[in-house]
Coordinates of C-alpha atoms and ligand atoms in Angstrom, one line a residue:
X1 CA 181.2 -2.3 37.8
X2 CA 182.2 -0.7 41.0
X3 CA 183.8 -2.7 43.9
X4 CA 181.3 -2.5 47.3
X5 CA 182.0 -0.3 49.7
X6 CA 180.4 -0.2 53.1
X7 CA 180.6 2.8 55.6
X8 CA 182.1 0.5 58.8
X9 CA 180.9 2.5 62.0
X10 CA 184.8 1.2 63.8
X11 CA 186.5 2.9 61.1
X12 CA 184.3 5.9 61.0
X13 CA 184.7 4.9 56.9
X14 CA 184.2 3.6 53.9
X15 CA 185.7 0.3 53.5
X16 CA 185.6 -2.3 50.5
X17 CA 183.5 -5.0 51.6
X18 CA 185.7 -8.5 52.2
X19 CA 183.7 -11.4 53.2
X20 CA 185.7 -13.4 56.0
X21 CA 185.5 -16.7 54.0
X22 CA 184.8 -15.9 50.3
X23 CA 181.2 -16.0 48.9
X24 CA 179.3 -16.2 52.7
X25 CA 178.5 -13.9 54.6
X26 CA 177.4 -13.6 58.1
X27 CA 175.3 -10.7 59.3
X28 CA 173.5 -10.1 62.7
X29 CA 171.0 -7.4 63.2
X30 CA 169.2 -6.5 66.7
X31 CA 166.0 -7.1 66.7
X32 CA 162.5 -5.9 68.4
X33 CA 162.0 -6.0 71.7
X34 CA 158.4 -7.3 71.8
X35 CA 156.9 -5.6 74.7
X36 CA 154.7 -3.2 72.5
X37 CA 153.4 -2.2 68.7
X38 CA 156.4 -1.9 66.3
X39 CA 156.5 2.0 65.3
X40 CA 157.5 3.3 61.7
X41 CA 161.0 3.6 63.5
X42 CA 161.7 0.3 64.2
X43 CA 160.3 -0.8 60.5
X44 CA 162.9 1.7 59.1
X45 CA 165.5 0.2 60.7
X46 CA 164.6 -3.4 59.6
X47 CA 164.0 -2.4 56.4
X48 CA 167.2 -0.7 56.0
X49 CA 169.1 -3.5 56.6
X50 CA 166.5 -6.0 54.6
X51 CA 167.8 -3.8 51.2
X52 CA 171.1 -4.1 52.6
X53 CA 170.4 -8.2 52.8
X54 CA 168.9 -8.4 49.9
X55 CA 171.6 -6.6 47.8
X56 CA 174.0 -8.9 49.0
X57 CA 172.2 -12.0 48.0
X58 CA 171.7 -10.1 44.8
X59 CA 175.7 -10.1 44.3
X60 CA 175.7 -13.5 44.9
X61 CA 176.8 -14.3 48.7
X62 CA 175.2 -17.0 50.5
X63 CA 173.7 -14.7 53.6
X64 CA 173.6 -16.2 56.7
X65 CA 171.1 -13.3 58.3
X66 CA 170.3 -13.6 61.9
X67 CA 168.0 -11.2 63.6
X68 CA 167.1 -12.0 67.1
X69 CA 164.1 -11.5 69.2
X70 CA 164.7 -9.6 72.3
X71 CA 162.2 -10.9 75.0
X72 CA 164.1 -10.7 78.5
X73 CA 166.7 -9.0 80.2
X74 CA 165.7 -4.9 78.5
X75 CA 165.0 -3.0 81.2
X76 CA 162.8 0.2 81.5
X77 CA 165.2 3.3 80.6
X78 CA 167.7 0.4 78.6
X79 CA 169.4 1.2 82.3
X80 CA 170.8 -2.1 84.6
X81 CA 167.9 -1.6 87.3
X82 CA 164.4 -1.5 87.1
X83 CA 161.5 -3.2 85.8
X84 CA 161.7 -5.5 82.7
X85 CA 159.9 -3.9 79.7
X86 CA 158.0 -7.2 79.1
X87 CA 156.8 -8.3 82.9
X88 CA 155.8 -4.6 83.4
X89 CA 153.6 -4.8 79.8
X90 CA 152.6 -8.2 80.9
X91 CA 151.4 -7.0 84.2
X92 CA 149.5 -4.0 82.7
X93 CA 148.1 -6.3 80.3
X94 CA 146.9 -9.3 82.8
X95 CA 149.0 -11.5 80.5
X96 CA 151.6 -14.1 80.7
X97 CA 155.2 -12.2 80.3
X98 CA 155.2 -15.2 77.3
X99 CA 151.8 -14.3 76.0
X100 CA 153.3 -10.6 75.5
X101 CA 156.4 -12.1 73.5
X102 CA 154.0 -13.8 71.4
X103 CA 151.2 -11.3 70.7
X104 CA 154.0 -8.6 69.6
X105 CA 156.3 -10.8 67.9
X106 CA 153.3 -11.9 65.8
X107 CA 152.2 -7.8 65.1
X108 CA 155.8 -7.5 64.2
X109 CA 156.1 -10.3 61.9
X110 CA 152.4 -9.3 60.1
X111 CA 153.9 -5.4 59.8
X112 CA 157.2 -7.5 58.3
X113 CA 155.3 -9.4 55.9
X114 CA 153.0 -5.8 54.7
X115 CA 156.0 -4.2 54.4
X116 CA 157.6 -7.4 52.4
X117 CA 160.6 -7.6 54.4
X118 CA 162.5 -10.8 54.1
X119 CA 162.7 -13.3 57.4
X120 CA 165.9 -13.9 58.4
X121 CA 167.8 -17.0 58.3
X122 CA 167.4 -17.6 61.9
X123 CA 165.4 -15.7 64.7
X124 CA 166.8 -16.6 67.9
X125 CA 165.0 -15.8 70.7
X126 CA 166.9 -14.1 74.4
X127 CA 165.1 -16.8 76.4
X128 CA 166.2 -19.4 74.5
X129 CA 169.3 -19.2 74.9
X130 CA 169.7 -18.7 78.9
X131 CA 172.5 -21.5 79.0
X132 CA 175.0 -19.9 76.1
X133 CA 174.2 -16.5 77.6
X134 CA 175.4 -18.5 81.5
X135 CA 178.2 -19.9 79.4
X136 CA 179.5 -16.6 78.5
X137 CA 179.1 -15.2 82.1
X138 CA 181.3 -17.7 83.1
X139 CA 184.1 -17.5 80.3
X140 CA 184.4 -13.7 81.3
X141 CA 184.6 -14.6 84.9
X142 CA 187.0 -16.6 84.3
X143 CA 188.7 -14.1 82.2
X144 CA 188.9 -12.5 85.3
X145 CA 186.9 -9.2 83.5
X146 CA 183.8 -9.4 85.5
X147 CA 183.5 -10.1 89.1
X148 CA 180.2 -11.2 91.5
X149 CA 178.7 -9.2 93.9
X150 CA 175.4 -10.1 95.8
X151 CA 174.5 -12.4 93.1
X152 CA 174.7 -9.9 90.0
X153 CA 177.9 -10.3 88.0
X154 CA 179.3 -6.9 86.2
X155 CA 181.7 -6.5 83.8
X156 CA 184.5 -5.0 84.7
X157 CA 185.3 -1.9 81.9
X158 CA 188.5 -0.5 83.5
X159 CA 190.1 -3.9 83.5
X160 CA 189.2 -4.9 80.1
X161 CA 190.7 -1.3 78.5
X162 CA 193.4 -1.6 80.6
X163 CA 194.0 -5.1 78.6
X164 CA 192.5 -4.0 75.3
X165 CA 192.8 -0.3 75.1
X166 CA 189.5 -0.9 73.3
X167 CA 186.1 0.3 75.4
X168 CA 184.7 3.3 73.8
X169 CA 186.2 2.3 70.2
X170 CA 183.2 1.5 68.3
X171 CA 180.9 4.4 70.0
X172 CA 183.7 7.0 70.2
X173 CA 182.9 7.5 73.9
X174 CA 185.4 9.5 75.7
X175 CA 186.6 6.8 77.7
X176 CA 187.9 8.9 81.1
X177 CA 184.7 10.8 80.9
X178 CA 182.2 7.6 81.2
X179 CA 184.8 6.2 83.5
X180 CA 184.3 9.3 86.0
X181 CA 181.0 9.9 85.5
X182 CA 178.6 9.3 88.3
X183 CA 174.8 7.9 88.0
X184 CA 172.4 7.9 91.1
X185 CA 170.9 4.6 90.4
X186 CA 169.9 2.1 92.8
X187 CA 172.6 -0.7 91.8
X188 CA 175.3 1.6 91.7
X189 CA 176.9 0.9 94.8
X190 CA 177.4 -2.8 93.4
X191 CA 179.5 -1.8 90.5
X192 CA 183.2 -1.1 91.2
X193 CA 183.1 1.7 88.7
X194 CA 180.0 3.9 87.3
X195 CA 180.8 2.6 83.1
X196 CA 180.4 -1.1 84.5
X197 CA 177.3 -3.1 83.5
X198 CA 175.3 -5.8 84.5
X199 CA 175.9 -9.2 82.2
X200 CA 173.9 -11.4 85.0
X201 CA 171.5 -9.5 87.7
X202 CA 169.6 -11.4 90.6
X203 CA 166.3 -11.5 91.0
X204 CA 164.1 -10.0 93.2
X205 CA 161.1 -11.8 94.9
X206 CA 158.9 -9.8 92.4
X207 CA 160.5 -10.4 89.2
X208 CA 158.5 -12.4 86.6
X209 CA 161.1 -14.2 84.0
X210 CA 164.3 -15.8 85.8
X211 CA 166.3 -18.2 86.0
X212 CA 168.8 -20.3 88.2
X213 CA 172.9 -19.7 87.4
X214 CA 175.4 -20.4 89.4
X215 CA 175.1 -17.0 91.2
X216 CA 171.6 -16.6 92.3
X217 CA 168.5 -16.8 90.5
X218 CA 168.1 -14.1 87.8
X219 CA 168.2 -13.0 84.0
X220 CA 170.8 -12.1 82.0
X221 CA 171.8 -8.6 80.9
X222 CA 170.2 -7.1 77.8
X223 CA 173.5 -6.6 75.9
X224 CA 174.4 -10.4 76.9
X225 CA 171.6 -12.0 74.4
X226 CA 173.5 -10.5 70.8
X227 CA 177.1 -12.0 71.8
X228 CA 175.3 -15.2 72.9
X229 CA 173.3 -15.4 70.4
X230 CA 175.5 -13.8 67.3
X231 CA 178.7 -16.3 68.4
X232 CA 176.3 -19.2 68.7
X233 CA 174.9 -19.4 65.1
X234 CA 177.8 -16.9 63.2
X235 CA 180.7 -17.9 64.8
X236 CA 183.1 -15.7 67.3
X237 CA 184.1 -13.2 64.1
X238 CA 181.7 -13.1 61.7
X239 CA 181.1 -9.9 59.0
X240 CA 178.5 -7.7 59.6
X241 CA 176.8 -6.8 62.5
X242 CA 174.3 -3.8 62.4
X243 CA 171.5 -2.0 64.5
X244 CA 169.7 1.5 64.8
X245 CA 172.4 4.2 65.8
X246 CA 170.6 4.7 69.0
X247 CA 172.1 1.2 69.5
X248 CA 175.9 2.1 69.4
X249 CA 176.0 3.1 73.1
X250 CA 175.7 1.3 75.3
X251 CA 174.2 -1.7 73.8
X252 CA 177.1 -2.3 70.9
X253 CA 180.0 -1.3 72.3
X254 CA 179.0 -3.4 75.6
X255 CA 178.5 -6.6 73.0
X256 CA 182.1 -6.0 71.8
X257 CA 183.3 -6.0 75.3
X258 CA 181.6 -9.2 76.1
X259 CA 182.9 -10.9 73.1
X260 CA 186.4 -9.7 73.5
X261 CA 186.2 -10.4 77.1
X262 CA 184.8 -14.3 76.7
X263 CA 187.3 -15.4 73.5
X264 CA 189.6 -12.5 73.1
X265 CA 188.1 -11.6 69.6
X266 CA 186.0 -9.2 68.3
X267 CA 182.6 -9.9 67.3
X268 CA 182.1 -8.0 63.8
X269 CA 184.6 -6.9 61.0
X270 CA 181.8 -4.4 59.6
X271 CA 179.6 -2.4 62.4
X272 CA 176.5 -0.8 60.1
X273 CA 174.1 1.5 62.0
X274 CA 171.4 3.0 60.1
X275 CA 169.4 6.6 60.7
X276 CA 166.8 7.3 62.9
X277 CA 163.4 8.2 61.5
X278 CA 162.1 11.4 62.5
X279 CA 158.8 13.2 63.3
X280 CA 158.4 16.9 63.5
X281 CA 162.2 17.1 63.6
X282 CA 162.4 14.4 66.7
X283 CA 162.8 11.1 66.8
X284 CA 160.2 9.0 66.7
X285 CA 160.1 6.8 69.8
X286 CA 157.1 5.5 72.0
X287 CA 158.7 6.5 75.0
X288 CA 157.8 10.6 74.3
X289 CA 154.6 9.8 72.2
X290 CA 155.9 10.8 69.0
X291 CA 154.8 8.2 67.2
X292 CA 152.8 7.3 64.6
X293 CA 152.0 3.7 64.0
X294 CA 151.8 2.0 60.8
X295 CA 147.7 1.5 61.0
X296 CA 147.2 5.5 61.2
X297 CA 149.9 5.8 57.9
X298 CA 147.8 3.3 56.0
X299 CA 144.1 4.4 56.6
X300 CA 145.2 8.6 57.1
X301 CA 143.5 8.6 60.9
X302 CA 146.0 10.9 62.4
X303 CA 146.7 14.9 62.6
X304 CA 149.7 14.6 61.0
X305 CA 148.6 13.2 57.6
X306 CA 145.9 14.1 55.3
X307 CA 145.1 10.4 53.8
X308 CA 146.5 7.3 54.1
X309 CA 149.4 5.7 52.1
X310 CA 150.0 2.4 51.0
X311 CA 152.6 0.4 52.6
X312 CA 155.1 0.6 49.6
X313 CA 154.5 4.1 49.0
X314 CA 156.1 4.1 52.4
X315 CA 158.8 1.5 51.5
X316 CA 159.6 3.7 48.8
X317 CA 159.7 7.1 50.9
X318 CA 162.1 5.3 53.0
X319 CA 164.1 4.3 49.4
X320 CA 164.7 7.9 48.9
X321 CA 167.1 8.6 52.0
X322 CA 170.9 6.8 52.5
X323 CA 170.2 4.0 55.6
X324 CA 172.8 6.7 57.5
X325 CA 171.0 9.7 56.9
X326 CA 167.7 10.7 59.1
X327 CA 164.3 10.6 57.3
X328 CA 161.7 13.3 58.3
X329 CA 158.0 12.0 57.8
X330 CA 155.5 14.4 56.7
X331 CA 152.6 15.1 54.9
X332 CA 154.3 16.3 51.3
X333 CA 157.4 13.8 51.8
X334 CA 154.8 11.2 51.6
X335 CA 152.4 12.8 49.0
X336 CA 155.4 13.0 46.1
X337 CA 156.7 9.8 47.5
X338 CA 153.4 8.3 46.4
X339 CA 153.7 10.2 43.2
X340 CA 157.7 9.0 42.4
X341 CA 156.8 5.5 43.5
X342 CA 153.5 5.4 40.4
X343 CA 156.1 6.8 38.3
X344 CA 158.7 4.3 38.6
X345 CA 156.6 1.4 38.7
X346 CA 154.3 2.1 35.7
X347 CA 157.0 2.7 34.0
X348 CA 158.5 -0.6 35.0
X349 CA 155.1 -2.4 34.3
X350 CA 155.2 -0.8 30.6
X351 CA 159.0 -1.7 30.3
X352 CA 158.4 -5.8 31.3
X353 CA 155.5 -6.0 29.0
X354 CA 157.6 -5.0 25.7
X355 CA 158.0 -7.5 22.8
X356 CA 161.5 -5.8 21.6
X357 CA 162.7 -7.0 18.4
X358 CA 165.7 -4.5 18.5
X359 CA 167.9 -3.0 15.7
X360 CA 171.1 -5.2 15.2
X361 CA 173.7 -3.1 15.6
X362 CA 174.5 -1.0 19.2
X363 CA 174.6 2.9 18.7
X364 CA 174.5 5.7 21.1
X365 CA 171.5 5.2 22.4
X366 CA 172.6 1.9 23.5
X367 CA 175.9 3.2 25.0
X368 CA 173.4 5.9 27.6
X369 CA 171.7 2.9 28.5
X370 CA 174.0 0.7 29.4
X371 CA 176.1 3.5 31.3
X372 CA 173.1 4.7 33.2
X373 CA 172.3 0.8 34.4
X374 CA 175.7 0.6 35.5
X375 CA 175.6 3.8 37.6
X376 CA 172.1 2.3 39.3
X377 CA 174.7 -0.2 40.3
X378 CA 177.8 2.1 41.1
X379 CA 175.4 3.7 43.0
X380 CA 174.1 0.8 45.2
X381 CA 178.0 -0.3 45.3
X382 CA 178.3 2.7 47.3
X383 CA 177.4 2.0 50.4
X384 CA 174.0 0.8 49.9
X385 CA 173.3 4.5 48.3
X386 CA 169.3 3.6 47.5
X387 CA 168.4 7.6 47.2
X388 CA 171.0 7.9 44.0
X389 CA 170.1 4.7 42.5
X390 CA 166.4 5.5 42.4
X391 CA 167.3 8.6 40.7
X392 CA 169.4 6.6 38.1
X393 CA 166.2 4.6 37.4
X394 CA 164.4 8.2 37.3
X395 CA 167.0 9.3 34.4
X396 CA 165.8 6.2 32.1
X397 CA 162.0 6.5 32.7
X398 CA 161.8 8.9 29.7
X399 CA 163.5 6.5 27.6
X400 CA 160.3 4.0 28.1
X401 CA 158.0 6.8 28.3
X402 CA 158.9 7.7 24.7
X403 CA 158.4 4.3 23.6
X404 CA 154.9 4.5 25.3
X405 CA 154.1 8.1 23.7
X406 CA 155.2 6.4 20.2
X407 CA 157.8 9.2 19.7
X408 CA 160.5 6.5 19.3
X409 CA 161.1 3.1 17.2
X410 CA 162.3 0.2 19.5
X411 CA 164.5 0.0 16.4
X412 CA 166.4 2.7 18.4
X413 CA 168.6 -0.2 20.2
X414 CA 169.7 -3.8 20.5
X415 CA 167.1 -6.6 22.1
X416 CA 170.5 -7.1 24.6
X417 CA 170.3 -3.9 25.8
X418 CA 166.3 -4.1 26.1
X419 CA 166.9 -7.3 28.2
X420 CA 169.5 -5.4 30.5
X421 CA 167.2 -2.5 30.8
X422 CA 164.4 -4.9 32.4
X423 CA 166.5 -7.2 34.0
X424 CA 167.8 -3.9 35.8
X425 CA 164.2 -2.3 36.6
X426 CA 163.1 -6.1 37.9
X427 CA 166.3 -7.0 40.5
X428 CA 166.7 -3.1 41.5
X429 CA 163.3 -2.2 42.0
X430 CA 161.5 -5.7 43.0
X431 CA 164.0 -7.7 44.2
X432 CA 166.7 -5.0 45.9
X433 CA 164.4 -2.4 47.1
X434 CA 161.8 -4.6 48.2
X435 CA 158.8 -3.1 46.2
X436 CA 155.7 -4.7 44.9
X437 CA 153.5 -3.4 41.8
X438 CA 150.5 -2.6 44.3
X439 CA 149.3 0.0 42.2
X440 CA 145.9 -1.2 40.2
X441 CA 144.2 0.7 37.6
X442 CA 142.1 3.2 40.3
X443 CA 145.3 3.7 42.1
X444 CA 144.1 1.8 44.8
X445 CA 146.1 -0.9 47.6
X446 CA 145.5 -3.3 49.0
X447 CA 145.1 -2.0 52.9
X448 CA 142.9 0.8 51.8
X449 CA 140.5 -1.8 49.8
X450 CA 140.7 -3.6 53.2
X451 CA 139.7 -0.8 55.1
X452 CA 137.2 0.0 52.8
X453 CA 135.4 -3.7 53.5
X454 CA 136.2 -3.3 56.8
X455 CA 133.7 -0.1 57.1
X456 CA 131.1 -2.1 55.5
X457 CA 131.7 -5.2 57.6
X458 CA 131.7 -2.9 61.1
X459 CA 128.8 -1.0 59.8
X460 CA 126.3 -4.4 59.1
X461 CA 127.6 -4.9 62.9
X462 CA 126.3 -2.1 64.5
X463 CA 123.2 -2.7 62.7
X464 CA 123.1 -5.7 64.6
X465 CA 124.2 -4.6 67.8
X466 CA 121.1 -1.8 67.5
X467 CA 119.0 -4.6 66.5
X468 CA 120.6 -6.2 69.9
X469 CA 120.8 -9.1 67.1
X470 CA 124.1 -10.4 69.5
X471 CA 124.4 -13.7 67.9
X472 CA 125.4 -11.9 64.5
X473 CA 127.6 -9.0 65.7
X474 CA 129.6 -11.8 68.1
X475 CA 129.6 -13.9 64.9
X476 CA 130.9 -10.7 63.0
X477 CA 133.5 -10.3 65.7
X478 CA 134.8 -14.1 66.0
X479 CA 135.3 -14.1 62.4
X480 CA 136.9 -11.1 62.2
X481 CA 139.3 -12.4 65.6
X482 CA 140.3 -15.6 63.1
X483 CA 141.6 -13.7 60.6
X484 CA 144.0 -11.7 63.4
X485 CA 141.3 -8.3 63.0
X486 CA 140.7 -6.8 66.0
X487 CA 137.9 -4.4 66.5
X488 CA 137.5 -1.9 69.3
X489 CA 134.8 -0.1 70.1
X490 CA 135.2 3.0 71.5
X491 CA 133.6 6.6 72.7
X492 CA 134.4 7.9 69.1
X493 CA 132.9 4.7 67.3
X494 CA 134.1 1.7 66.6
X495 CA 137.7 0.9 64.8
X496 CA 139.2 -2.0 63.6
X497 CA 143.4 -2.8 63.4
X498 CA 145.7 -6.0 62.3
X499 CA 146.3 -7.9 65.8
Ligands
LIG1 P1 163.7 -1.7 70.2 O1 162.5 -2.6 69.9 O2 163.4 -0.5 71.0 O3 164.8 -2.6 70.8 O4 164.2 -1.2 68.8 C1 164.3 -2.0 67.6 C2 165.1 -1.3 66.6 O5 164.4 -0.1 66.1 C3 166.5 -0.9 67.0 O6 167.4 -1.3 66.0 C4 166.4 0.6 67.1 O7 167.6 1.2 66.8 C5 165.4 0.9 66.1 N1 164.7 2.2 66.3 C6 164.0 2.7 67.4 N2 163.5 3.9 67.1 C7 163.8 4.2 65.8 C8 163.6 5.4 65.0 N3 162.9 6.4 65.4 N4 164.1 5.3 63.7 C9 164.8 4.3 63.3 N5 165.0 3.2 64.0 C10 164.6 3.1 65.3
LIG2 ZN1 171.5 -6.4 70.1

């Protein structure tokens, strides 16, 4: 079998994959930030890299996976002024800015578990980690790459590439262009140069979430967290580092300046971004309202589908594109997705249940298999290449059909080569890509049998409610609140979503 190559975003390449100290790996991935609802976006991303985790457990590295939780310090327009995206969600909501953390980075966690994406190893949290983020301040101050100014500290860009050479290396950023380029935001006249950014900003008198440093009392800078927080529990180089590709600039390549800055060493030895996920051609993003969210795609209320799909249906749409290519949602994609996804997993159902006694000797037949199930594997080898590898597993389905149609003898080849051929199906298709047999006899899953109780369940309440029989539709309610079921009644009717 093939050696692993990964596509490292610094080399603009495909590299073999080395693990720093043989058999571990260390891997950080940004995480949410948990001032709203994940969108299918965001769960691309995280399941990109959860195949990408998951396949290297499969080779057999012990994965040290850490995926933080961003909850302070990202601003409104990712820019170094402005409100932060959780106080202004916690003011909108009448909440605590910690009751936002919490309420989101519960939905997130439910939409990680439906979508059966692995946890992490660790999931630090930004706000726990205020003193190693101070820490790091400091060690770049005293680096002499950042400097103070009215209680903010900034790193200082042109002084680190002037040490370096390195600022603009991981994004491919022109560096004289961001260097002369001019921004008219409030904070500007602090920075010594516009490509400078904010590692520790005061606080105003306003601000929800700070803290006291030793240069006024404020929060750290968004990028800060990820070299905190990846140095803490991986080390100051580790292997992998990845993130949406919306994430390269400014957010990566100002983590690889911090790091280099504190302890003279950069952070990652492999930088993997994965795709966006688009929508009508655009990116899907809440920001610009093209968005659709993960309850619509199951139950099929929105304009842009015609019925709802099952959460690995959509795992399995998301399967069929490389992590670094862009995946456009629509109707059809989605409809043979659903189609592709039966196929391959009744056919995998068939294949497990086979009592194979085999012929004794190999022959050709043998030989195909064996070469296909090693180009599943060539396939994933290749930088994670999930699209060919499910297409490999297409190119043996007829094999088992045949033995399901009775038009062959399982005579045909050797009980080894049966016990490769499901061995393959079971690690590629359950425990690489992630996907669960949630198909039953009627076709039916699990959210849509949910959603079909839950119509029954909201329709005995408004009985209830017209009945003004309050004691049972609060009961209704309450019961539904426990099990994290939140029901909304609107203008159009009432609804019901996962909290
Ligand atoms: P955020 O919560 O905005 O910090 O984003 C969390 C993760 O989702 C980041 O890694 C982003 O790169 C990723 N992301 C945001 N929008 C999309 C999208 N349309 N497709 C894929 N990933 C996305
Ligand atoms: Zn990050």
């Amino acid at each position: 079998m093939s050696e692993l190559h990964i596509h490292n975003s610094l080399s603009r390449q495909k590299e073999i994959f080395k693990p720093i100290n043989l058999g571990h790996i260390g891997m950080y991935v940004c995480g949410p930030t948990v001032y709203s609802d994940v969108h299918l976006g965001n769960i691309r991303t995280f399941i990109s890299f959860d195949v990408i985790y998951r396949y290297l457990i499969h080779l057999g590295y012990k994965v040290r996976y850490v995926r933080n939780i961003t909850d302070v310090g990202h601003l409104v327009g990712d820019l170094d002024t402005g409100e932060d995206k959780i106080a202004e969600r916690a003011k909108l909501e009448d909440l605590e800015p910690m009751e936002v953390v919490q309420k989101y980075t519960n939905g997130f966690h439910q939409m990680m578990d439906i979508f059966n994406v692995l946890p992490p190893s660790i999931e630090p949290r930004a706000t726990g980690h205020i003193i190693e983020q101070i820490e790091m301040v400091q060690k770049i101050l005293d680096n002499n790459l950042a400097y103070v100014k009215n209680g903010s500290v900034y790193f200082d860009t042109i002084k680190f590439h002037k040490k370096y050479e390195s600022y603009g290396k991981l994004s491919g950023r022109i560096i004289d262009k961001l260097f002369s380029e001019t921004r008219d935001l409030k904070n500007q006249k602090e920075k010594r140069n516009p490509a400078d950014f904010a590692i520790w900003m005061k606080a105003d008198d306003r601000h929800l979430m700070k803290w006291n440093s030793p240069w006024s009392v404020g929060f750290p800078g968004w990028h800060l967290e990820c070299s905190a927080m990846s140095t803490k529990y991986l080390g100051e180089h580790f292997d992998i580092h990845g993130g949406g590709n919306d994430l390269k600039f400014p957010h990566h390549e100002n983590e690889v300046a911090q790091n280099i800055g504190a302890c003279g060493c950069a952070p990652a030895k492999y930088w993997l971004h994965s795709n966006m996920l688009l929508m009508n051609g655009r990116k899907m993003s809440k920001s610009d309202g093209n968005t659709i969210t993960p309850h619509q795609l199951f139950t099929g209320e929105s304009e842009h589908i015609t019925k709802g799909y099952s959460p690995m249906v959509i795992r399995f749409f998301l399967m069929q594109a490389h992590y670094r290519s862009t995946i456009d949602i629509s109707d059809e994609a989605l409809s043979a997705a659903e189609k592709g996804y039966k196929k391959l997993i009744e056919a995998n159902r068939y294949l497990q249940q086979i009592h194979h006694e085999g012929s004794s000797v190999e022959n050709e037949l043998d030989i195909q298999i064996k070469e296909s199930i090693s180009s599943v594997f060539d396939e994933l080898n290749d930088d994670f290449n999930t699209p060919k590898a499910l297409a490999r597993l297409f190119e043996l389905v007829p094999i088992i059909n045949s033995y399901k149609n009775g038009k062959r003898e399982f005579q045909d080849f050797t009980a080894t080569t049966m016990a490769e051929l499901k061995q393959c199906f079971r690690d590629v298709l359950m425990n690489i890509m992630g996907l669960l047999d949630e198909t039953s006899s009627q076709g039916n899953n699990l959210y849509s049998s949910l959603d079909g109780v839950m119509q029954l369940v909201l329709e005995l309440r408004q009985k209830a409610r017209y009945n003004k029989d309050w004691t049972t539709s609060d009961k209704i309610r309450d019961a539904l609140a426990k099990e994290n079921i939140l029901v909304k009644d609107g203008k159009e009717g009432t609804s019901w979503s996962l909290n």
